[in-house]
Coordinates of C-alpha atoms in Angstrom, one line a residue:
X173 CA 0.7 -19.5 -14.6
X174 CA 3.9 -17.9 -13.2
X175 CA 3.1 -15.0 -10.9
X176 CA 5.2 -11.8 -11.4
X177 CA 6.7 -10.6 -8.1
X178 CA 9.1 -7.9 -7.0
X179 CA 12.7 -8.6 -7.4
X180 CA 14.9 -8.3 -4.3
X181 CA 16.6 -5.2 -5.9
X182 CA 13.2 -3.4 -6.1
X183 CA 12.6 -4.1 -2.4
X184 CA 16.1 -2.9 -1.5
X185 CA 15.5 0.3 -3.5
X186 CA 12.2 0.8 -1.7
X187 CA 14.0 0.5 1.7
X188 CA 16.9 2.8 0.6
X189 CA 14.6 5.5 -0.8
X190 CA 12.2 5.5 2.2
X191 CA 15.2 5.8 4.6
X192 CA 16.3 9.0 2.8
X193 CA 12.8 10.4 3.1
X194 CA 12.9 9.6 6.8
X195 CA 16.2 11.5 7.2
X196 CA 14.8 14.5 5.2
X197 CA 11.2 14.7 6.6
X198 CA 11.7 13.5 10.2
X199 CA 15.3 14.3 11.1
X200 CA 15.7 17.4 8.9
X201 CA 18.7 16.1 7.0
X202 CA 18.3 17.2 3.3
X203 CA 18.5 14.4 0.8
X204 CA 16.5 15.7 -2.2
X205 CA 15.7 19.1 -3.7
X206 CA 12.5 17.8 -5.3
X207 CA 10.8 16.0 -2.4
X208 CA 8.6 17.4 0.4
X209 CA 10.5 18.7 3.4
X210 CA 9.3 18.3 7.0
X211 CA 6.8 21.1 6.9
X212 CA 5.4 20.4 3.5
X213 CA 4.8 16.7 4.2
X214 CA 2.7 17.5 7.3
X215 CA 0.2 19.3 5.0
X216 CA 0.1 16.4 2.6
X217 CA -0.4 13.8 5.4
X218 CA -3.1 16.0 7.0
X219 CA -5.0 16.0 3.8
X220 CA -4.7 12.3 3.4
X221 CA -5.9 11.7 6.9
X222 CA -9.0 13.9 6.4
X223 CA -9.9 12.0 3.2
X224 CA -9.3 8.6 4.9
X225 CA -11.6 9.5 7.8
X226 CA -14.4 10.4 5.4
X227 CA -14.0 7.3 3.3
X228 CA -13.7 4.9 6.2
X229 CA -16.6 6.4 8.1
X230 CA -18.7 5.8 5.0
X231 CA -17.6 2.2 4.7
X232 CA -18.5 1.7 8.4
X233 CA -21.9 3.3 7.8
X234 CA -22.4 0.8 5.0
X235 CA -22.0 -2.0 7.5
X236 CA -18.4 -3.0 6.8
X237 CA -16.4 -4.0 9.9
X238 CA -13.2 -2.0 10.2
X239 CA -11.6 -3.9 13.1
X240 CA -9.2 -5.7 13.3
X241 CA -7.7 -4.3 10.1
X242 CA -4.5 -4.5 8.1
X243 CA -3.2 -1.6 6.1
X244 CA -0.7 -2.7 3.4
X245 CA 1.9 -0.1 2.3
X246 CA 1.2 2.0 5.4
X247 CA 4.3 4.2 5.0
X248 CA 4.2 6.7 7.9
X249 CA 1.0 5.1 9.3
X250 CA -1.0 8.3 8.8
X251 CA -4.1 6.4 7.7
X252 CA -3.8 3.8 10.4
X253 CA -3.5 6.6 13.0
X254 CA -7.0 7.7 11.8
X255 CA -8.3 4.2 12.1
X256 CA -7.0 3.9 15.7
X257 CA -8.0 7.3 17.0
X258 CA -10.9 8.8 15.1
X259 CA -12.6 5.5 14.2
X260 CA -11.8 3.4 17.3
X261 CA -10.5 0.5 15.2
X262 CA -7.5 -1.6 16.0
X263 CA -5.1 -3.4 13.7
X264 CA -1.7 -3.5 12.0
X265 CA 0.2 -1.1 9.7
X266 CA 2.3 -3.1 7.3
X267 CA 5.2 -1.9 5.2
X268 CA 8.5 -3.2 3.9
X269 CA 10.2 0.1 5.1
X270 CA 11.3 0.0 8.7
X271 CA 12.1 3.8 8.6
X272 CA 8.6 4.7 7.4
X273 CA 7.0 2.6 10.1
X274 CA 9.2 3.9 12.9
X275 CA 8.3 7.5 11.7
X276 CA 4.8 6.8 13.0
X277 CA 5.9 7.8 16.5
X278 CA 7.0 11.2 15.1
X279 CA 3.7 11.8 13.3
X280 CA 1.7 10.6 16.2
X281 CA 3.1 13.5 18.2
X282 CA 2.8 15.9 15.2
X283 CA -0.9 15.2 14.9
X284 CA -1.6 14.7 18.5
X285 CA -2.8 11.1 18.3
X286 CA -3.0 9.0 21.5
X287 CA -3.0 5.6 20.0
X288 CA -0.6 4.0 17.5
X289 CA -1.2 0.9 15.3
X290 CA 0.6 -2.3 15.7
X291 CA 3.5 -2.1 13.1
X292 CA 4.8 -4.9 11.1
X293 CA 7.8 -4.8 8.7
X294 CA 7.3 -7.6 6.2
X295 CA 6.9 -8.5 2.5
X296 CA 3.3 -8.0 1.2
X297 CA 3.9 -11.1 -1.0
X298 CA 3.9 -13.2 2.2
X299 CA 1.7 -11.6 4.9
X300 CA 2.4 -13.0 8.4
X301 CA -1.2 -13.4 9.3
X302 CA -3.3 -16.5 9.7
X303 CA -5.5 -17.6 6.8
X304 CA -9.0 -16.3 7.1
X305 CA -8.2 -14.1 10.2
X306 CA -8.6 -10.4 9.1
X307 CA -12.0 -8.9 8.4
X308 CA -10.7 -5.7 6.8
X309 CA -7.7 -5.1 4.6
X310 CA -7.0 -1.8 2.8
X311 CA -4.3 0.1 0.9
X312 CA -3.8 3.4 -0.9
X313 CA -1.2 3.9 -3.7
X314 CA 0.4 0.5 -3.1
X315 CA -0.5 -2.2 -5.6
X316 CA 1.2 -0.4 -8.5
X317 CA 4.6 -0.9 -6.8
X318 CA 4.4 -4.5 -7.9
X319 CA 4.8 -5.9 -11.5
X320 CA 1.3 -7.4 -11.3
X321 CA -1.4 -6.9 -8.6
X322 CA -2.5 -10.5 -8.8
X323 CA -0.1 -12.1 -6.3
X324 CA -0.9 -9.4 -3.7
X325 CA -4.6 -9.7 -4.3
X326 CA -4.4 -13.4 -3.7
X327 CA -2.5 -13.0 -0.5
X328 CA -5.0 -10.4 0.7
X329 CA -7.8 -12.9 -0.2
X330 CA -6.0 -15.6 1.8
X331 CA -5.8 -13.6 5.1
X332 CA -9.3 -12.1 4.8
X333 CA -11.9 -13.8 7.1
X334 CA -15.1 -15.1 5.5
X335 CA -17.3 -12.1 4.7
X336 CA -14.2 -9.9 5.0
X337 CA -13.6 -6.8 2.8
X338 CA -10.7 -5.4 0.9
X339 CA -10.7 -1.7 0.0
X340 CA -8.2 0.0 -2.3
X341 CA -7.9 3.4 -3.8
X342 CA -5.6 5.8 -5.8
X343 CA -4.2 3.1 -8.0
X344 CA -3.6 3.7 -11.8
X345 CA -4.7 1.8 -14.8
X346 CA -3.2 2.0 -18.3
X347 CA -3.7 5.0 -20.6
X348 CA -4.2 3.7 -24.2
X349 CA -4.3 7.3 -25.6
X350 CA -0.8 8.3 -24.4
X351 CA 2.5 9.0 -26.0
X352 CA 5.8 9.6 -24.2
X353 CA 6.9 12.6 -26.2
X354 CA 8.9 14.3 -23.4
X355 CA 10.1 13.6 -19.9
X356 CA 8.5 15.7 -17.2
X357 CA 10.2 17.1 -14.2
X358 CA 10.1 15.2 -10.9
X359 CA 6.4 15.0 -9.9
X360 CA 7.1 16.7 -6.5
X361 CA 9.3 19.5 -7.8
X362 CA 8.0 23.0 -7.3
X363 CA 7.9 23.7 -11.0
X364 CA 5.9 20.5 -11.8
X365 CA 3.4 21.1 -8.9
X366 CA 2.9 24.6 -10.1
X367 CA 2.1 23.9 -13.7
X368 CA -1.1 25.3 -15.2
X369 CA -4.2 23.2 -15.9
X370 CA -3.5 23.3 -19.6
X371 CA 0.1 22.1 -19.1
X372 CA -1.0 19.3 -16.7
X373 CA -3.5 18.2 -19.4
X374 CA -0.7 18.0 -22.0
X375 CA 1.5 16.1 -19.5
X376 CA -1.3 13.6 -18.9
X377 CA -1.4 12.7 -22.6
X378 CA 2.1 13.3 -23.8
X379 CA 4.5 13.4 -20.7
X380 CA 6.6 10.7 -19.3
X381 CA 6.4 10.8 -15.5
X382 CA 9.7 11.3 -13.6
X383 CA 10.2 10.5 -9.9
X384 CA 13.0 9.6 -7.5
X385 CA 11.4 6.2 -6.7
X386 CA 12.2 4.9 -10.2
X387 CA 15.7 6.2 -9.9
X388 CA 16.1 4.1 -6.8
X389 CA 14.8 1.0 -8.6
X390 CA 11.3 1.1 -7.2
X391 CA 8.5 -0.2 -9.5
X392 CA 6.1 2.5 -10.5
X393 CA 3.7 0.4 -12.7
X394 CA 1.2 2.9 -14.0
X395 CA 0.7 0.8 -17.1
X396 CA -1.5 -2.0 -15.5
X397 CA -4.3 -2.9 -18.1
X398 CA -7.9 -3.2 -17.0
X399 CA -7.8 -6.9 -17.8
X400 CA -5.0 -7.4 -15.3
X401 CA -7.1 -5.6 -12.6
X402 CA -10.1 -7.8 -13.5
X403 CA -8.0 -10.9 -13.3
X404 CA -6.5 -9.9 -10.0
X405 CA -9.9 -9.2 -8.3
X406 CA -12.1 -11.9 -9.9
X407 CA -11.5 -14.2 -6.9
X408 CA -13.7 -12.0 -4.7
X409 CA -17.4 -12.9 -4.6
X410 CA -18.7 -9.3 -4.6
X411 CA -16.9 -6.5 -6.3
X412 CA -17.7 -2.8 -6.6
X413 CA -14.7 -1.5 -8.6
X414 CA -14.7 1.9 -10.2
X415 CA -12.7 3.3 -13.1
X416 CA -12.3 7.1 -13.2
X417 CA -10.7 9.2 -15.9
X418 CA -9.7 12.9 -15.8
X419 CA -11.6 13.1 -12.5
X420 CA -14.9 13.1 -14.4
X421 CA -15.7 10.0 -16.4
X422 CA -16.6 7.0 -14.2
X423 CA -17.7 3.4 -14.9
X424 CA -17.7 0.0 -13.3
X425 CA -15.0 -2.5 -14.1
X426 CA -17.2 -5.5 -13.7
X427 CA -20.7 -4.3 -14.5
X428 CA -20.5 -1.1 -16.6
X429 CA -23.9 0.6 -17.0
X430 CA -22.6 2.6 -20.0
X431 CA -20.4 1.0 -22.6
X432 CA -19.5 4.5 -23.9
X433 CA -18.1 5.6 -20.5
X434 CA -16.3 2.3 -20.0
X435 CA -14.7 2.7 -23.5
X436 CA -13.6 6.2 -22.6
X437 CA -12.1 5.0 -19.3
X438 CA -10.3 2.2 -21.2
X439 CA -8.8 4.7 -23.7
X440 CA -8.0 7.5 -21.3
X441 CA -6.7 5.6 -18.3
X442 CA -6.9 7.0 -14.8
X443 CA -7.6 5.9 -11.2
X444 CA -9.1 2.6 -10.1
X445 CA -10.6 2.0 -6.6
X446 CA -12.9 -0.5 -5.1
X447 CA -14.4 -2.6 -2.3
X448 CA -14.3 -6.3 -2.7
X449 CA -15.9 -8.9 -0.4
X450 CA -14.8 -12.5 0.3
X451 CA -17.7 -15.1 0.3
X452 CA -19.0 -16.3 3.7
X453 CA -20.2 -15.0 7.0
X454 CA -18.1 -12.6 9.1
X455 CA -16.4 -14.4 12.0
X456 CA -13.5 -12.1 13.0
X457 CA -15.2 -10.1 15.8
X458 CA -13.2 -9.8 19.0
X459 CA -9.8 -11.0 17.7
X460 CA -6.7 -9.0 18.5
X461 CA -4.2 -8.5 15.8
X462 CA -1.4 -9.9 17.9
X463 CA -3.2 -13.2 18.2
X464 CA -3.2 -13.9 14.5
X465 CA 0.5 -13.4 13.7
X466 CA 2.2 -16.4 12.2
X467 CA 5.8 -17.5 11.8
X468 CA 7.3 -16.6 8.4
X469 CA 9.7 -19.6 8.5
X470 CA 7.0 -22.1 9.2
X471 CA 4.7 -20.5 6.6
X472 CA 7.4 -21.0 4.0
X473 CA 7.6 -24.7 5.0
X474 CA 3.8 -25.1 4.6
X475 CA 2.4 -24.7 8.1
X476 CA 0.9 -21.8 10.1
X477 CA 2.4 -21.5 13.6
X478 CA 1.1 -18.7 15.9
X479 CA 3.8 -16.5 17.5
X480 CA 4.3 -15.8 21.2
X481 CA 4.9 -12.2 22.2
X482 CA 7.9 -11.3 24.4
X483 CA 9.2 -7.9 25.6
X484 CA 11.4 -7.3 22.6
X485 CA 10.6 -10.1 20.2
X486 CA 8.0 -12.6 18.9
X487 CA 8.9 -16.3 19.2
X488 CA 7.7 -19.3 17.4
X489 CA 7.2 -22.3 19.7
X490 CA 7.2 -24.7 16.7
X491 CA 10.5 -23.9 14.9
X492 CA 12.1 -21.8 17.8
X493 CA 12.8 -18.8 15.6
X494 CA 12.8 -15.3 17.1
X495 CA 11.6 -12.2 15.4
X496 CA 13.0 -8.9 16.8
X497 CA 11.0 -5.8 17.7
X498 CA 12.9 -2.5 17.2
X499 CA 11.5 1.0 17.9
X500 CA 8.0 -0.6 18.2
X501 CA 8.2 -2.4 14.9
X502 CA 8.3 -6.2 14.6
X503 CA 10.3 -7.7 11.7
X504 CA 8.4 -10.7 10.2
X505 CA 10.6 -11.9 7.4
X506 CA 12.2 -15.3 7.0
X507 CA 15.6 -15.1 8.5
X508 CA 17.3 -15.3 5.1
X509 CA 15.2 -12.5 3.7
X510 CA 15.8 -10.4 6.8
X511 CA 19.5 -10.8 6.4
X512 CA 19.2 -9.7 2.7
X513 CA 17.1 -6.6 3.4
X514 CA 18.2 -5.6 6.9
X515 CA 21.6 -7.1 7.7
X516 CA 22.0 -4.5 10.5
X517 CA 19.0 -5.9 12.3

């Protein structure tokens, strides 16, 4: 089976769009009329941080180890900042956007956080971590930026340690009962955010979503069928995956207690979230995230070589490649991929 992956143009679009957000929200240089400005995004991030704290605290209370962790699609690292400060975990914030990752220092000051996560700019299709080394991987609003969640789920499964857990939330699944009768305004525009409950309901069933991400070539795959989610996650030994429609109707993806609720979820679409566990006994305690980084070049050639940390780089003692650290962010792509995505680096 051929796995569908992001095209290089999608990744370049992601990098370009996130750079413009950095300019607008961190440096105060207007780029969009219909995206959050510096003040508005602080409120959005604060809300996300509060929700993250509550969810992660409940996972820890359920006996799930949170450290070391890897957050995929970390953007501005707001959730990783919560992990590092409020929850005392240590780990890595991963994203393909250098500008989003370097904005972490700005938001660390904005929210008064003492500790920052280790930041890695890389491709989620090829995570630069040793096989079986990470006890906890999580992401929010990330997997739908790929044509199919399966390749990313497999990569997450690879890096998870035995007994490790993968948590994800705020991902979409397909609406069967939906017609694109009209194109909505940009999802973050003032008029769209201020629509009435009735109009939002009509938009849910009949509106075609509009956003600047798509205009920049970023994948916004809100049409992932439940069978694709099931296929992507079936490799995990334990799965508690929930489907929720209209914020009210909820059922289990793998073990639905009510076939009627599952059918309604299937037809209405909505949000999917879950916690998935890899078989085995947890063995990752005490490891530091910097000790499990591997060389992207060697990985592409079929081996896993641990990297050595320098002042402004990470070096591979096996192939002699060097990976730069810029503004606290380490770039861990193959050198050809780095040249394509970040020629200035």
